CSV table of C-alpha atoms and ligand atoms in Angstrom, one decimal:
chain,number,residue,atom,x,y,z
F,945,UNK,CA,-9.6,-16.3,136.1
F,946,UNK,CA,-5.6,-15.8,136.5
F,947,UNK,CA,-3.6,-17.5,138.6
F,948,UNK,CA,-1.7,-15.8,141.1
F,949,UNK,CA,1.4,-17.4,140.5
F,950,UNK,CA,2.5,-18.9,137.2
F,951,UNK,CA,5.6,-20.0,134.8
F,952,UNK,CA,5.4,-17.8,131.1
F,953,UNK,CA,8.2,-16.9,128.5
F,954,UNK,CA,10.9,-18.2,131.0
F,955,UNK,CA,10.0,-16.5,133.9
F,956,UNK,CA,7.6,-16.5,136.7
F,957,UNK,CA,4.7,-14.5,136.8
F,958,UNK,CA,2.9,-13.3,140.0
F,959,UNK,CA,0.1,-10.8,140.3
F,960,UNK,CA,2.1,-7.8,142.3
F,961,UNK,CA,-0.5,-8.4,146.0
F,962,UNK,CA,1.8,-5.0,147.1
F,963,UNK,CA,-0.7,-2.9,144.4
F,964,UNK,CA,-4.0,-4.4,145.0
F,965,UNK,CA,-6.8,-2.9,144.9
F,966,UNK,CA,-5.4,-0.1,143.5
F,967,UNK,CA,-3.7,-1.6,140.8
F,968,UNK,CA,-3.7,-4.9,139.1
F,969,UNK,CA,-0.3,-5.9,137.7
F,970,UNK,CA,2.1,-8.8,137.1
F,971,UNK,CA,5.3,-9.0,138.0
F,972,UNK,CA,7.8,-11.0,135.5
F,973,UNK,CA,10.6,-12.4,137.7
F,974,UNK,CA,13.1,-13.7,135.4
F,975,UNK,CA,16.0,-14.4,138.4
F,976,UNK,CA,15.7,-16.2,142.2
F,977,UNK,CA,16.9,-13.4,143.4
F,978,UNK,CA,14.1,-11.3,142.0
F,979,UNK,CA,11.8,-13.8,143.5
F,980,UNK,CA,12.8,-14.2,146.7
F,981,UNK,CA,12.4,-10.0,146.8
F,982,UNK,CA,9.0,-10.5,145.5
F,983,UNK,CA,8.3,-13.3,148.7
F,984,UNK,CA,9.7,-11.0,151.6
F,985,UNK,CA,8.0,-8.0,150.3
F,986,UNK,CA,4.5,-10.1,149.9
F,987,UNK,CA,4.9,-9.2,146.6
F,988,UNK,CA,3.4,-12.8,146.4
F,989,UNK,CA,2.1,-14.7,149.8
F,990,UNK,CA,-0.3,-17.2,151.4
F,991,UNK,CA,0.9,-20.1,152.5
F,992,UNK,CA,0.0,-22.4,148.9
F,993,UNK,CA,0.8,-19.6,146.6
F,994,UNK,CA,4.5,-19.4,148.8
F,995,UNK,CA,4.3,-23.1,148.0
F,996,UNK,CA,4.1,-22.8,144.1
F,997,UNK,CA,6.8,-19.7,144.5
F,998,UNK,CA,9.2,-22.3,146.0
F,999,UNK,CA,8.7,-25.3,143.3
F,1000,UNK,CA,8.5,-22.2,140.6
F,1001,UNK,CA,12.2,-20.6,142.0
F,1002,UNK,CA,14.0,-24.0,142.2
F,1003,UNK,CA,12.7,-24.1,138.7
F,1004,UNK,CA,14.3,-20.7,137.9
F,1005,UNK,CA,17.3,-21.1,139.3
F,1006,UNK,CA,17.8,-24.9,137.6
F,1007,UNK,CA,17.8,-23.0,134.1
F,1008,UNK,CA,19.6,-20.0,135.7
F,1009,UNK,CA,22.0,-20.5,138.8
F,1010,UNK,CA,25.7,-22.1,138.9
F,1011,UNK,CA,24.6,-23.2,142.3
F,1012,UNK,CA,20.9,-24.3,142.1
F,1013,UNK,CA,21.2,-25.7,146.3
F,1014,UNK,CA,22.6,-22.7,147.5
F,1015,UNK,CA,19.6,-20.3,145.6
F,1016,UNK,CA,17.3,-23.1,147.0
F,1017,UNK,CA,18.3,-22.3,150.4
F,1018,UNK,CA,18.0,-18.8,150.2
F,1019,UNK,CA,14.3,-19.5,148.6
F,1020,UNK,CA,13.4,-21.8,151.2
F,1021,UNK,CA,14.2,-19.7,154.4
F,1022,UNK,CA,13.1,-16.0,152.8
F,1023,UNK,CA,10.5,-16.6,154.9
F,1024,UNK,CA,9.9,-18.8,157.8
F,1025,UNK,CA,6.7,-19.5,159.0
F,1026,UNK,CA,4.8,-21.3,156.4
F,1027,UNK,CA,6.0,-24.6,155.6
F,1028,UNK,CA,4.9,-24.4,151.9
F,1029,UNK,CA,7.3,-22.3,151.5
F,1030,UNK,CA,10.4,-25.2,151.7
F,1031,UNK,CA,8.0,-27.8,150.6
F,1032,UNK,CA,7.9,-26.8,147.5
F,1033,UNK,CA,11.2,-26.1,147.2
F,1034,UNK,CA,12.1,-29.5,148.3
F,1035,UNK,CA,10.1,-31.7,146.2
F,1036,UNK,CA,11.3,-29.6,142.8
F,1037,UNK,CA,14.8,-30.0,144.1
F,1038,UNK,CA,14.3,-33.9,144.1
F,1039,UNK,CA,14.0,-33.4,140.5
F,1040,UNK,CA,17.6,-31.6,139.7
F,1041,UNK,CA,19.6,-35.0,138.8
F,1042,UNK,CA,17.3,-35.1,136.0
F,1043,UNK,CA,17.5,-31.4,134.8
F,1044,UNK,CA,16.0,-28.4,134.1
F,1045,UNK,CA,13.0,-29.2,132.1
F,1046,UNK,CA,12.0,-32.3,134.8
F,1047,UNK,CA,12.1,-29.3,138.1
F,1048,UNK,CA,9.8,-26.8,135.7
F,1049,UNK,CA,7.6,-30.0,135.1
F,1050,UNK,CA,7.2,-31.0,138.9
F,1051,UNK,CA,6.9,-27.5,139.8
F,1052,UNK,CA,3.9,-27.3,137.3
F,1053,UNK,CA,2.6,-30.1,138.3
F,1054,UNK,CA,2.4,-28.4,142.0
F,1055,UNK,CA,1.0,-25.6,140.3
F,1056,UNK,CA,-2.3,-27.8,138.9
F,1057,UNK,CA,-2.7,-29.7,142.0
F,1058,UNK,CA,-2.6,-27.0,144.3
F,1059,UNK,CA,-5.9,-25.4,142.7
F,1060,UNK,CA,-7.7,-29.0,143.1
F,1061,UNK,CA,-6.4,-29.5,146.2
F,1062,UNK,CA,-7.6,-26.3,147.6
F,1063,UNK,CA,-10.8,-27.1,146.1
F,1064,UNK,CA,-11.4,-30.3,147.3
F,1065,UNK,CA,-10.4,-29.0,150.7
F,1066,UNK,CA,-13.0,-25.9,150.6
F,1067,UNK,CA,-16.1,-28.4,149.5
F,1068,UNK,CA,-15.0,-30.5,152.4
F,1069,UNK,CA,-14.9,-27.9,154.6
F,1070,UNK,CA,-18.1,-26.0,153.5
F,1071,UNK,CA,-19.9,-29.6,154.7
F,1072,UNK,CA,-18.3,-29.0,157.9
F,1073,UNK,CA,-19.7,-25.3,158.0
F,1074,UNK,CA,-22.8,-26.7,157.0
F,1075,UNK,CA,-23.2,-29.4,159.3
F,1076,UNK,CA,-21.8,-26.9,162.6
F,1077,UNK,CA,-24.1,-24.0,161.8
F,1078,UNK,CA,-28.3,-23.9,161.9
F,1079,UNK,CA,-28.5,-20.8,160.4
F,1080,UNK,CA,-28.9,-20.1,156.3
F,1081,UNK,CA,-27.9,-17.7,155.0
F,1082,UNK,CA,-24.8,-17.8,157.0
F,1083,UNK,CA,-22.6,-15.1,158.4
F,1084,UNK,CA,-19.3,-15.8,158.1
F,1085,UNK,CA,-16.1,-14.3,159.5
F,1086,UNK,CA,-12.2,-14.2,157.7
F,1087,UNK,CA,-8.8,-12.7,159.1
F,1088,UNK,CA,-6.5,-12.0,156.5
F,1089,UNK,CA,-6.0,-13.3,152.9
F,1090,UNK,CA,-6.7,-16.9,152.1
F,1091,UNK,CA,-8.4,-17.0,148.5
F,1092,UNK,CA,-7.4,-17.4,145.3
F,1093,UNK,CA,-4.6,-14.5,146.1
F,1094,UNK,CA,-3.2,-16.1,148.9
F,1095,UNK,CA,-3.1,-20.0,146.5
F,1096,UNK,CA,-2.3,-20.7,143.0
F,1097,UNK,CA,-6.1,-20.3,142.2
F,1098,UNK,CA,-9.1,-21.3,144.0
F,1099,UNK,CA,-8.6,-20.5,147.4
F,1100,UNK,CA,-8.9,-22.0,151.4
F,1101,UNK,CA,-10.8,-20.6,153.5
F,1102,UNK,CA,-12.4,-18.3,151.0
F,1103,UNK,CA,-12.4,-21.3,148.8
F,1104,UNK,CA,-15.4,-22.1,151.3
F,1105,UNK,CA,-17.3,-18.8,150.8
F,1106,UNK,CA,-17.0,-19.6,146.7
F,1107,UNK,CA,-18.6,-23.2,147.7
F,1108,UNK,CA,-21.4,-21.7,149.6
F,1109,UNK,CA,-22.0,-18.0,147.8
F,1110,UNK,CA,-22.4,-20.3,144.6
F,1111,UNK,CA,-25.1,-22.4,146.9
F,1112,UNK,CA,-26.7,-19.1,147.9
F,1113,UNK,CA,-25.9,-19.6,151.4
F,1114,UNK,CA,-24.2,-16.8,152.3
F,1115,UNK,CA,-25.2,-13.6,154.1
F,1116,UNK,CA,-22.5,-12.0,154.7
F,1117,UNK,CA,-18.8,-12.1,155.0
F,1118,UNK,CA,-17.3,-10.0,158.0
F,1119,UNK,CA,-14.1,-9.6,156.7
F,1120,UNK,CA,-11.0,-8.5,159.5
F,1121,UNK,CA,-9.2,-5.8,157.7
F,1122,UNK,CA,-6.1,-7.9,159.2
F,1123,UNK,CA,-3.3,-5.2,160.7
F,1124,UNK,CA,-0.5,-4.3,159.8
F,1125,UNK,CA,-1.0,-4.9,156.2
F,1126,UNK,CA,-4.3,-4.7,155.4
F,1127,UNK,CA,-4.9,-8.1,153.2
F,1128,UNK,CA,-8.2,-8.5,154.5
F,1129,UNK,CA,-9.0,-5.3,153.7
F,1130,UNK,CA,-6.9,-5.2,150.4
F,1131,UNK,CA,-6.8,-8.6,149.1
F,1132,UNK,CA,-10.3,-10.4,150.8
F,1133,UNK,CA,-12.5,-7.5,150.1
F,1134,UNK,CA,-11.5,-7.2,146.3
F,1135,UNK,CA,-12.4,-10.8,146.1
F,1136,UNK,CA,-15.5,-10.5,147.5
F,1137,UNK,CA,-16.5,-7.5,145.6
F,1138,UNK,CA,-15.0,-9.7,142.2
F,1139,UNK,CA,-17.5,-12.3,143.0
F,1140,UNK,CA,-20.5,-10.0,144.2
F,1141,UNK,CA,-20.5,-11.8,147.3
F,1142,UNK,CA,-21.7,-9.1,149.9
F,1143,UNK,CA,-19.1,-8.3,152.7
F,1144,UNK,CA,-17.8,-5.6,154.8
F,1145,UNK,CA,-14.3,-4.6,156.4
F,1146,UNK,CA,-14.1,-4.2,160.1
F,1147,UNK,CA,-11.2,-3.6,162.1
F,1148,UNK,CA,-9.4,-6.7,163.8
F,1149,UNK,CA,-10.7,-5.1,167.2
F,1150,UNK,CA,-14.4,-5.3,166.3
F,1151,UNK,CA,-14.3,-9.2,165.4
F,1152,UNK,CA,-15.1,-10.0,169.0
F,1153,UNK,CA,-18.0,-7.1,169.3
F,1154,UNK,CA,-19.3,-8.4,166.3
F,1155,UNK,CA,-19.6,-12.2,167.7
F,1156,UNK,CA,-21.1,-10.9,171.2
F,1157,UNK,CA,-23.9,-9.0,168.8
F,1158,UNK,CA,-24.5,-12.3,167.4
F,1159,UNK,CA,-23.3,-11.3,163.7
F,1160,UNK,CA,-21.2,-14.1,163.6
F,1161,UNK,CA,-22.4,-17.6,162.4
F,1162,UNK,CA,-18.7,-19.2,161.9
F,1163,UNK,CA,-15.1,-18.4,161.7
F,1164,UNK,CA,-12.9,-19.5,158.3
F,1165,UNK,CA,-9.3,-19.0,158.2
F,1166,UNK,CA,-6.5,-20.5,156.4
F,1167,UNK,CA,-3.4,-21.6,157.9
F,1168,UNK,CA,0.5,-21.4,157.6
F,1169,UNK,CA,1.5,-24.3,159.4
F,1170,UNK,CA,-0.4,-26.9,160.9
F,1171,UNK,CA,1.3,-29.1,164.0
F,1172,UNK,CA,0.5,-32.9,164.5
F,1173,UNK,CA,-1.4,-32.2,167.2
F,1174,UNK,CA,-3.6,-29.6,165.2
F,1175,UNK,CA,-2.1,-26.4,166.8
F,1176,UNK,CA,-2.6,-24.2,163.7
F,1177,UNK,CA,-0.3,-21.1,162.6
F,1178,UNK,CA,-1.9,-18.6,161.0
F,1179,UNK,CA,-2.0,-14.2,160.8
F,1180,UNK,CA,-1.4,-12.3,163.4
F,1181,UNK,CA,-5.0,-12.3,165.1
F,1182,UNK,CA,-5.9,-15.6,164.6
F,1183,UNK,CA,-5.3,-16.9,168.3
F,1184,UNK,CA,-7.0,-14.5,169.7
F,1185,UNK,CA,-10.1,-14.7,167.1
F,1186,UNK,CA,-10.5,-18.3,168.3
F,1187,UNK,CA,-10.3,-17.4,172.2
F,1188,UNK,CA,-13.7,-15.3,170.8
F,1189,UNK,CA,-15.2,-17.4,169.4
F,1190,UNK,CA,-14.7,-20.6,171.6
F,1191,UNK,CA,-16.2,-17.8,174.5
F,1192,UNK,CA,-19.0,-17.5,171.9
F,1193,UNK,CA,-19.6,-21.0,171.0
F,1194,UNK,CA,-18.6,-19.9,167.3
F,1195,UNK,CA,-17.5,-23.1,165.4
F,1196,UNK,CA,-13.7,-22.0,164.2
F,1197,UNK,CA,-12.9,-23.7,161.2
F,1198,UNK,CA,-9.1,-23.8,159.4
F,1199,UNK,CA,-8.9,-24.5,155.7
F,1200,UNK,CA,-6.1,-25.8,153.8
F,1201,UNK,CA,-3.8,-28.2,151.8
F,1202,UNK,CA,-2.7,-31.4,153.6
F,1203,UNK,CA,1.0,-29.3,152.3
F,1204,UNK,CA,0.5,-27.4,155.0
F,1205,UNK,CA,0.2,-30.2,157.9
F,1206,UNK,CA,3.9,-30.2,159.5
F,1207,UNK,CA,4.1,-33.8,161.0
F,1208,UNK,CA,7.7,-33.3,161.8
F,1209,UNK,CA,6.1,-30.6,164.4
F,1210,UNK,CA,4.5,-32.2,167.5
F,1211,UNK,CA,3.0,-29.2,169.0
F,1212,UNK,CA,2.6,-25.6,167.4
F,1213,UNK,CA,5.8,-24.5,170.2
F,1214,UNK,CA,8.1,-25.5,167.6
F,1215,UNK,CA,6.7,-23.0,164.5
F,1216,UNK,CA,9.0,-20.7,163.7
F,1217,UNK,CA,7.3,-16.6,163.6
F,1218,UNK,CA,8.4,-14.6,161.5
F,1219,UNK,CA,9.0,-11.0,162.8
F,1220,UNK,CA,8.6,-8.0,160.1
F,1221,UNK,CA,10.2,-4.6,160.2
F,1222,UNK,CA,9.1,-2.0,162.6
F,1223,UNK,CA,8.3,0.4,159.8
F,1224,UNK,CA,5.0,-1.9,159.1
F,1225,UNK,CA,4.0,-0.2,162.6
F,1226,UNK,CA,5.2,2.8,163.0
F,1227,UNK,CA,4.9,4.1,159.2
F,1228,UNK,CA,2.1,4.1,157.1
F,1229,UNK,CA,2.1,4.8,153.4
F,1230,UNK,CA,5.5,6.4,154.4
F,1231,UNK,CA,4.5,8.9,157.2
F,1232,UNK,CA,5.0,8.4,160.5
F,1233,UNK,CA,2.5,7.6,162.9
F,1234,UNK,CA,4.2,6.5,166.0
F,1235,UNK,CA,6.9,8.8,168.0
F,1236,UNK,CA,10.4,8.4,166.3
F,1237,UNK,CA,12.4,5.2,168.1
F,1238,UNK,CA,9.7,3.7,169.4
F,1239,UNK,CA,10.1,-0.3,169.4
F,1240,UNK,CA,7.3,-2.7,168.4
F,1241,UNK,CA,6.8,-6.1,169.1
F,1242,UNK,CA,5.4,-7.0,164.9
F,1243,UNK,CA,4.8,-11.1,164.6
F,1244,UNK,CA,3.4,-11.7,161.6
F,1245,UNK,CA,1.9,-15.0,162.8
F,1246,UNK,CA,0.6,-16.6,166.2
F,1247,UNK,CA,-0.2,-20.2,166.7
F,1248,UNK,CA,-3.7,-21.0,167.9
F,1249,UNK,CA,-3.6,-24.3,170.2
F,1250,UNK,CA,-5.6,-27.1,168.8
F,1251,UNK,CA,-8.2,-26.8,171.6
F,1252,UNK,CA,-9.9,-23.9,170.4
F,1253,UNK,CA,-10.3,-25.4,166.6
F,1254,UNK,CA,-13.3,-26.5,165.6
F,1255,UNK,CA,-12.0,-28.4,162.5
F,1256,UNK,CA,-8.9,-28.7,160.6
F,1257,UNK,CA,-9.7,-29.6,157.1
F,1258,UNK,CA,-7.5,-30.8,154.1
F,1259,UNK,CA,-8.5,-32.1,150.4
F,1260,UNK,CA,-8.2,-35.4,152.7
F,1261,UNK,CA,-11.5,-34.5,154.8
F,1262,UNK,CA,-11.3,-33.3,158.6
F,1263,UNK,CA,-7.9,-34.2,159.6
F,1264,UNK,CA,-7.6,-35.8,162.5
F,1265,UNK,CA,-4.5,-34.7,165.3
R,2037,MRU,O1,1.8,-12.8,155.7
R,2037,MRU,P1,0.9,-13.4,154.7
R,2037,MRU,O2,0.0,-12.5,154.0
R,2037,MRU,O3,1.6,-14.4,153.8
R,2037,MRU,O4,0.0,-14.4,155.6
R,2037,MRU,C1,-1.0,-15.2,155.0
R,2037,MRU,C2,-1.8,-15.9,156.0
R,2037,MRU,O5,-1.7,-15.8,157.2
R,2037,MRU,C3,-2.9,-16.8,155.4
R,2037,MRU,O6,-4.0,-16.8,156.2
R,2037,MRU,C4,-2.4,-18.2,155.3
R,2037,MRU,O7,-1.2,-18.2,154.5
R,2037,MRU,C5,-3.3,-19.1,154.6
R,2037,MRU,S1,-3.5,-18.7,152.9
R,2037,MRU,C6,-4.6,-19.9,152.2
């Protein structure tokens, strides 16, 4: 299986998430400012895989740039919400005073632990599943993108589904197509169908009809940034997913890398949200489909207080607030 993200012939290599499913194709990005394109377009996204895109940039620019900090700024804030993002551009950058070839190492390095991070944190976390829910085969619910597209390779929260289709414990996967830009309907459901695991797309409105017809076993989602306390970034949709499923008594589990945990953070108020362009809303594929001018309110994250989370779980086990 490629990796989503990845260093070849001087360059960093990313599997262009703007085609899929339509097309599979790599993108070579040979300069930081290339890449930092690639990351505001979601060219390449999820919080781990923004991760490796940070280590993997410094790394660029160190064989590239005259001013390797000032690229590594403009890396680190293309875009705001998931910490990954400047994580990984820091702990490359703490490589520089021995050169080039030391950041590409580190940033490689990432690159390999990230997939057996993710890993350990999806077994973990399909325990957790497993433990919270009766029911087998289960029926399982995902918002937005958080497999091996969204990480360097195995995947969070579907990293879970891999764990427990492999067991033959899955049902189904309700997958939330994941508005404005579709990668649960893009990005989850070519995963799925990759694997044979059997799934279907609903819109993000249905996820709460779905859990009052009792379709709904338990919730998996990824995460951006998680605060001390546990408040947990994540899509657009998330928060009020878990307000569903709490009302449902639907265990709402977050997956992810302990790279993600923000201790610097007390409380999910201080997580920066990103805010997209209005086209995402009012265009699609190009055409209008709201009136021209009209304004939009486009997050492309909300921050789900710890209260309604199940379980937070990293490679460490379930992480504790
Ligand atoms: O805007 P995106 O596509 O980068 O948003 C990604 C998500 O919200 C994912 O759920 C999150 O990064 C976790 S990925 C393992």
């Amino acid at each position: 299986m490629r990796r989503t993200i990845d260093w070849a012939d001087d360059a960093v290599v990313v599997i262009d998430q703007t085609a899929l499913p339509g097309e599979f194709r790599l993108l070579r990005l040979r300069t930081v400012g290339e890449l930092v394109d690639a990351v505001k377009r979601l060219a390449v996204r999820g919080a781990p895989a923004l991760g490796a895109a940070g280590a993997l940039g410094v790394a660029l620019a160190a064989r590239t740039s005259e001013d390797v900090e000032a690229d590594a700024e403009l890396i680190a804030t293309a875009r705001p919400t998931a910490v990954n993002l400047a994580w990984g551009v820091e702990r490359a950058l703490k490589k520089l005073p021995q050169g080039p070839d030391a950041v590409l190492e580190e940033a490689k390095a990432l690159l390999t632990e990230d997939e057996e991070l993710n890993k350990a944190a999806s077994e973990h976390a399909a325990e957790v599943v497993l433990r919270a829910c009766p029911r087998r085969p289960l029926r399982l619910l995902t918002h937005c993108n958080a497999g091996r597209l969204a990480t360097v390779g195995w995947g969070s929260a579907l990293g879970v589904v891999w764990h427990l289709h492999d067991r033959g414990l899955v049902e189904e996967v309700l997958v939330d197509e994941t508005r404005p830009l579709l990668q649960g309907a893009r990005l989850t459901a070519w995963e799925l169908a990759q694997e044979n695991v059997p799934h279907r797309v609903q819109p993000d409105g249905a996820a709460a009809a779905a859990m009052a017809k009792g379709m709904v076993d338990c919730v998996l989602v990824g995460a951006d940034r998680i605060a001390a306390n546990g408040d947990v970034a994540n899509k657009i949709g998330t928060y009020g997913l878990a307000i569903a499923a709490k009302h449902h008594d639907i265990p709402f589990v977050v997956v992810a890398p302990s790279s993600t945990v923000d201790t610097s953070l007390a409380t999910g108020a201080g997580i920066a949200i990103e805010e997209r362009d209005a086209r995402e809303l009012t265009h699609y594929a190009g055409t209008p489909i709201a009136p021209d001018g009209t304004r939009v309110f486009n997050p492309a994250f909300d921050v789900t207080p710890h209260e309604l989370v199940t379980a937070v779980v990293t490679e460490r086990g379930r992480y504790e607030p």
